[in-house]
Short mmCIF file of C-alpha atoms in Angstrom, two decimals:
data_model
loop_
_atom_site.label_atom_id
_atom_site.label_comp_id
_atom_site.label_asym_id
_atom_site.label_seq_id
_atom_site.Cartn_x
_atom_site.Cartn_y
_atom_site.Cartn_z
CA GLU A 20 97.89 115.76 80.40
CA ASP A 21 95.44 115.16 83.25
CA LYS A 22 97.12 114.25 86.51
CA VAL A 23 96.48 113.80 90.23
CA VAL A 24 99.27 114.20 92.78
CA GLN A 25 98.97 113.07 96.37
CA SER A 26 101.21 114.03 99.25
CA PRO A 27 102.84 112.87 101.33
CA LEU A 28 103.54 109.49 99.76
CA SER A 29 103.76 107.92 103.19
CA LEU A 30 103.14 108.97 106.75
CA VAL A 31 103.69 107.38 110.16
CA VAL A 32 101.82 108.71 113.17
CA HIS A 33 100.84 107.62 116.68
CA GLU A 34 97.35 106.75 117.75
CA GLY A 35 95.40 109.86 118.66
CA ASP A 36 97.24 112.12 116.23
CA THR A 37 95.39 114.14 113.58
CA VAL A 38 96.54 113.76 109.97
CA THR A 39 95.91 115.76 106.82
CA LEU A 40 96.35 114.13 103.43
CA ASN A 41 96.63 116.24 100.30
CA CYS A 42 95.45 115.75 96.75
CA SER A 43 96.13 118.26 93.99
CA TYR A 44 94.96 117.89 90.43
CA GLU A 45 95.19 119.21 86.90
CA VAL A 46 92.34 118.02 84.73
CA THR A 47 90.39 119.32 81.80
CA ASN A 48 86.82 120.19 82.77
CA PHE A 49 86.73 118.97 86.37
CA ARG A 50 83.55 117.22 87.46
CA SER A 51 84.23 115.54 90.82
CA LEU A 52 86.94 114.30 93.18
CA LEU A 53 86.75 111.05 95.10
CA TRP A 54 88.59 109.60 98.10
CA TYR A 55 89.03 105.89 98.71
CA LYS A 56 90.61 103.82 101.48
CA GLN A 57 92.52 100.69 100.57
CA GLU A 58 93.59 98.20 103.19
CA LYS A 59 94.95 94.82 102.12
CA LYS A 60 92.08 94.37 99.71
CA ALA A 61 89.91 96.41 97.33
CA PRO A 62 89.51 100.19 97.63
CA THR A 63 86.41 101.27 99.51
CA PHE A 64 84.67 104.55 98.77
CA LEU A 65 84.89 107.37 101.31
CA PHE A 66 83.73 110.66 99.78
CA MET A 67 82.81 112.31 96.52
CA LEU A 68 83.21 116.10 96.31
CA THR A 69 81.88 118.34 93.60
CA SER A 70 81.55 121.80 95.19
CA SER A 71 84.18 124.03 96.76
CA GLY A 72 84.11 124.76 100.45
CA ILE A 73 81.50 122.19 101.46
CA GLU A 74 82.91 119.76 103.99
CA LYS A 75 81.93 116.14 103.81
CA LYS A 76 82.17 114.30 107.11
CA SER A 77 81.93 110.71 108.23
CA GLY A 78 82.88 110.03 111.83
CA ARG A 79 86.50 111.03 112.34
CA LEU A 80 87.08 111.54 108.63
CA SER A 81 86.32 114.73 106.77
CA SER A 82 87.20 116.17 103.39
CA ILE A 83 86.94 119.47 101.57
CA LEU A 84 87.55 120.65 98.04
CA ASP A 85 89.04 123.90 96.73
CA LYS A 86 88.26 124.21 93.02
CA LYS A 87 90.06 127.52 92.71
CA GLU A 88 93.38 126.18 94.00
CA LEU A 89 92.71 122.71 92.55
CA PHE A 90 93.17 120.57 95.62
CA SER A 91 91.40 118.58 98.28
CA ILE A 92 92.36 117.49 101.77
CA LEU A 93 91.32 114.47 103.77
CA ASN A 94 91.49 114.89 107.54
CA ILE A 95 91.49 112.08 110.05
CA THR A 96 91.21 113.07 113.70
CA ALA A 97 92.05 110.91 116.72
CA THR A 98 93.66 108.30 114.49
CA GLN A 99 93.39 104.61 115.35
CA THR A 100 95.46 101.65 114.19
CA GLY A 101 92.51 100.64 112.02
CA ASP A 102 93.05 103.79 109.97
CA SER A 103 96.30 102.32 108.66
CA ALA A 104 95.78 102.01 104.91
CA ILE A 105 96.53 103.57 101.57
CA TYR A 106 94.31 106.55 100.86
CA LEU A 107 93.63 107.10 97.19
CA CYS A 108 92.40 110.24 95.49
CA ALA A 109 90.79 110.21 92.05
CA VAL A 110 89.34 112.90 89.82
CA ALA A 111 86.60 112.61 87.22
CA PRO A 112 87.07 114.90 84.20
CA ASN A 113 83.92 115.97 82.47
CA ALA A 114 84.61 114.02 79.30
CA GLY A 115 81.21 113.27 77.83
CA ASN A 116 80.58 109.55 77.67
CA ASN A 117 83.98 108.62 79.13
CA ARG A 118 83.63 108.00 82.87
CA LYS A 119 87.28 107.06 83.43
CA LEU A 120 88.84 108.38 86.66
CA ILE A 121 92.34 109.81 86.97
CA TRP A 122 94.05 108.29 90.01
CA GLY A 123 96.80 109.48 92.29
CA LEU A 124 99.44 107.10 93.61
CA GLY A 125 98.03 107.22 97.12
CA THR A 126 99.26 108.11 100.59
CA SER A 127 100.31 105.19 102.74
CA LEU A 128 99.31 105.90 106.33
CA ALA A 129 100.63 103.85 109.24
CA VAL A 130 99.16 104.47 112.68
CA ASN A 131 101.28 103.04 115.48
CA PRO A 132 99.81 102.20 118.89
CA ASN B 28 72.30 93.41 97.25
CA ALA B 29 75.52 91.70 96.17
CA GLY B 30 78.49 93.90 95.46
CA VAL B 31 80.91 93.56 92.60
CA MET B 32 82.01 89.97 92.28
CA GLN B 33 85.24 88.74 90.82
CA ASN B 34 86.47 85.24 90.25
CA PRO B 35 88.68 83.54 90.72
CA ARG B 36 90.11 85.31 93.75
CA HIS B 37 93.48 83.70 93.19
CA LEU B 38 94.81 82.36 89.90
CA VAL B 39 98.13 80.66 89.28
CA ARG B 40 99.37 80.20 85.73
CA ARG B 41 102.60 79.06 84.16
CA ARG B 42 104.34 81.23 81.60
CA GLY B 43 102.68 80.94 78.22
CA GLN B 44 99.25 79.94 79.53
CA GLU B 45 96.10 82.02 79.29
CA ALA B 46 94.44 83.78 82.20
CA ARG B 47 90.72 84.64 82.23
CA LEU B 48 89.45 86.95 84.93
CA ARG B 49 85.74 87.47 85.43
CA CYS B 50 83.81 90.38 86.87
CA SER B 51 80.10 90.62 87.60
CA PRO B 52 79.12 94.24 88.29
CA MET B 53 76.69 95.32 90.98
CA LYS B 54 73.07 94.83 90.09
CA GLY B 55 71.88 97.66 87.89
CA HIS B 56 75.39 98.77 86.95
CA SER B 57 76.21 98.87 83.27
CA HIS B 58 79.75 100.26 83.39
CA VAL B 59 82.82 98.20 84.20
CA TYR B 60 86.42 99.28 84.75
CA TRP B 61 89.49 97.07 85.03
CA TYR B 62 92.59 98.08 86.99
CA ARG B 63 95.94 96.47 87.65
CA GLN B 64 97.90 96.97 90.84
CA LEU B 65 101.45 95.81 91.36
CA PRO B 66 102.78 95.38 94.91
CA GLU B 67 103.54 98.72 96.56
CA GLU B 68 102.19 100.61 93.52
CA GLY B 69 99.05 102.56 92.72
CA LEU B 70 96.04 101.54 90.68
CA LYS B 71 96.66 101.52 86.94
CA PHE B 72 93.61 101.99 84.74
CA MET B 73 93.37 99.41 81.99
CA VAL B 74 89.99 99.55 80.25
CA TYR B 75 86.47 100.92 80.60
CA LEU B 76 83.54 99.04 79.10
CA GLN B 77 79.82 99.38 78.79
CA LYS B 78 77.64 96.50 77.66
CA GLU B 79 79.01 95.31 74.30
CA ASN B 80 81.21 98.41 73.93
CA ILE B 81 84.77 99.34 74.81
CA ILE B 82 84.73 103.02 75.74
CA ASP B 83 88.36 103.56 76.69
CA GLU B 84 91.19 101.03 76.43
CA SER B 85 94.04 103.49 76.70
CA GLY B 86 95.56 101.59 79.62
CA MET B 87 95.58 98.17 77.98
CA PRO B 88 98.88 96.75 76.74
CA LYS B 89 98.76 96.52 72.96
CA GLU B 90 99.43 92.79 72.85
CA ARG B 91 98.11 89.75 74.72
CA PHE B 92 95.44 91.65 76.68
CA SER B 93 91.78 91.90 75.73
CA ALA B 94 88.52 92.66 77.49
CA GLU B 95 84.85 92.23 76.77
CA PHE B 96 81.53 92.90 78.45
CA PRO B 97 78.88 90.94 76.57
CA LYS B 98 75.17 91.65 76.62
CA GLU B 99 74.70 88.66 78.91
CA GLY B 100 77.19 87.45 81.48
CA PRO B 101 80.21 88.87 83.24
CA SER B 102 82.97 91.06 81.92
CA ILE B 103 86.09 89.09 81.02
CA LEU B 104 89.69 90.27 81.10
CA ARG B 105 91.81 87.86 79.08
CA ILE B 106 95.57 87.66 79.15
CA GLN B 107 97.16 85.39 76.58
CA GLN B 108 100.64 83.86 76.89
CA VAL B 109 101.16 85.21 80.38
CA VAL B 110 104.61 86.32 81.52
CA ARG B 111 105.97 86.79 85.05
CA GLY B 112 105.48 90.55 84.75
CA ASP B 113 101.72 90.00 84.51
CA SER B 114 101.66 88.90 88.16
CA ALA B 115 99.54 91.49 89.95
CA ALA B 116 96.19 92.14 91.56
CA TYR B 117 93.50 92.86 88.99
CA PHE B 118 90.55 94.84 90.28
CA CYS B 119 87.22 95.36 88.62
CA ALA B 120 84.94 98.25 89.51
CA SER B 121 81.44 99.12 88.37
CA SER B 122 79.22 102.17 88.27
CA PRO B 123 75.61 102.80 87.24
CA ARG B 124 74.38 104.68 84.19
CA PRO B 125 75.99 108.11 83.62
CA ASN B 126 74.72 110.76 85.98
CA PRO B 127 76.61 113.61 87.66
CA SER B 128 76.19 111.96 91.03
CA THR B 129 77.58 108.61 89.98
CA ASP B 130 81.28 109.06 89.38
CA THR B 131 81.65 106.67 92.32
CA GLN B 132 83.04 103.32 91.31
CA TYR B 133 82.52 100.27 93.48
CA PHE B 134 85.32 97.75 93.58
CA GLY B 135 85.33 93.99 93.62
CA PRO B 136 87.69 92.01 95.85
CA GLY B 137 90.22 91.54 93.07
CA THR B 138 91.90 88.58 91.41
CA ARG B 139 95.48 87.93 92.41
CA LEU B 140 97.30 86.48 89.43
CA THR B 141 100.58 84.70 89.98
CA VAL B 142 102.62 83.61 86.99
CA LEU B 143 105.18 80.93 87.72
#
């Protein structure tokens, strides 16, 4: 059965810390992996990764994929209180016409001032 | 360019009533996904639709829940005879036509259903 596992489930840090969030997966015919940020509203898209070893970066956030070891990490440097959110990882299996994503449970990040 | 729109944003129903949740995808998007999220829990996939077709409904409860995406108009998630356990946030997401670069789904603001 396809599955996505995120760790840790929750994390509390202080402003300025660097955090690394993990996402491991087992899916049939992997196509892509996506990261989303969810505050008290709808998830917003952060990154989509398809190739191993190529870092995607947006400001203080970056992400990389390892297709051999079947995981991705999301790094946030110099964290701010506005980074407090649930970070969701999802994987798209290559399943023909079915574009359904397989979702992890998320990592709840709290950044304290 | 308007994003995914959902209405109503908040819906209150009494047990036994029907709830209808609407989702208008982003312009040019022909794929719609419905998710349910309970407080302090992750997103649960419910159903994936293209225009006039249900592609995957493996996450839909077998009874009381149905979804459609007609040729014209928004996608509708319908819950008949609601129960308290149906109280949740229901998110709709959309994506454009299939393409390796478009696994990205764009989410609407959600409908928060409360069943009294």
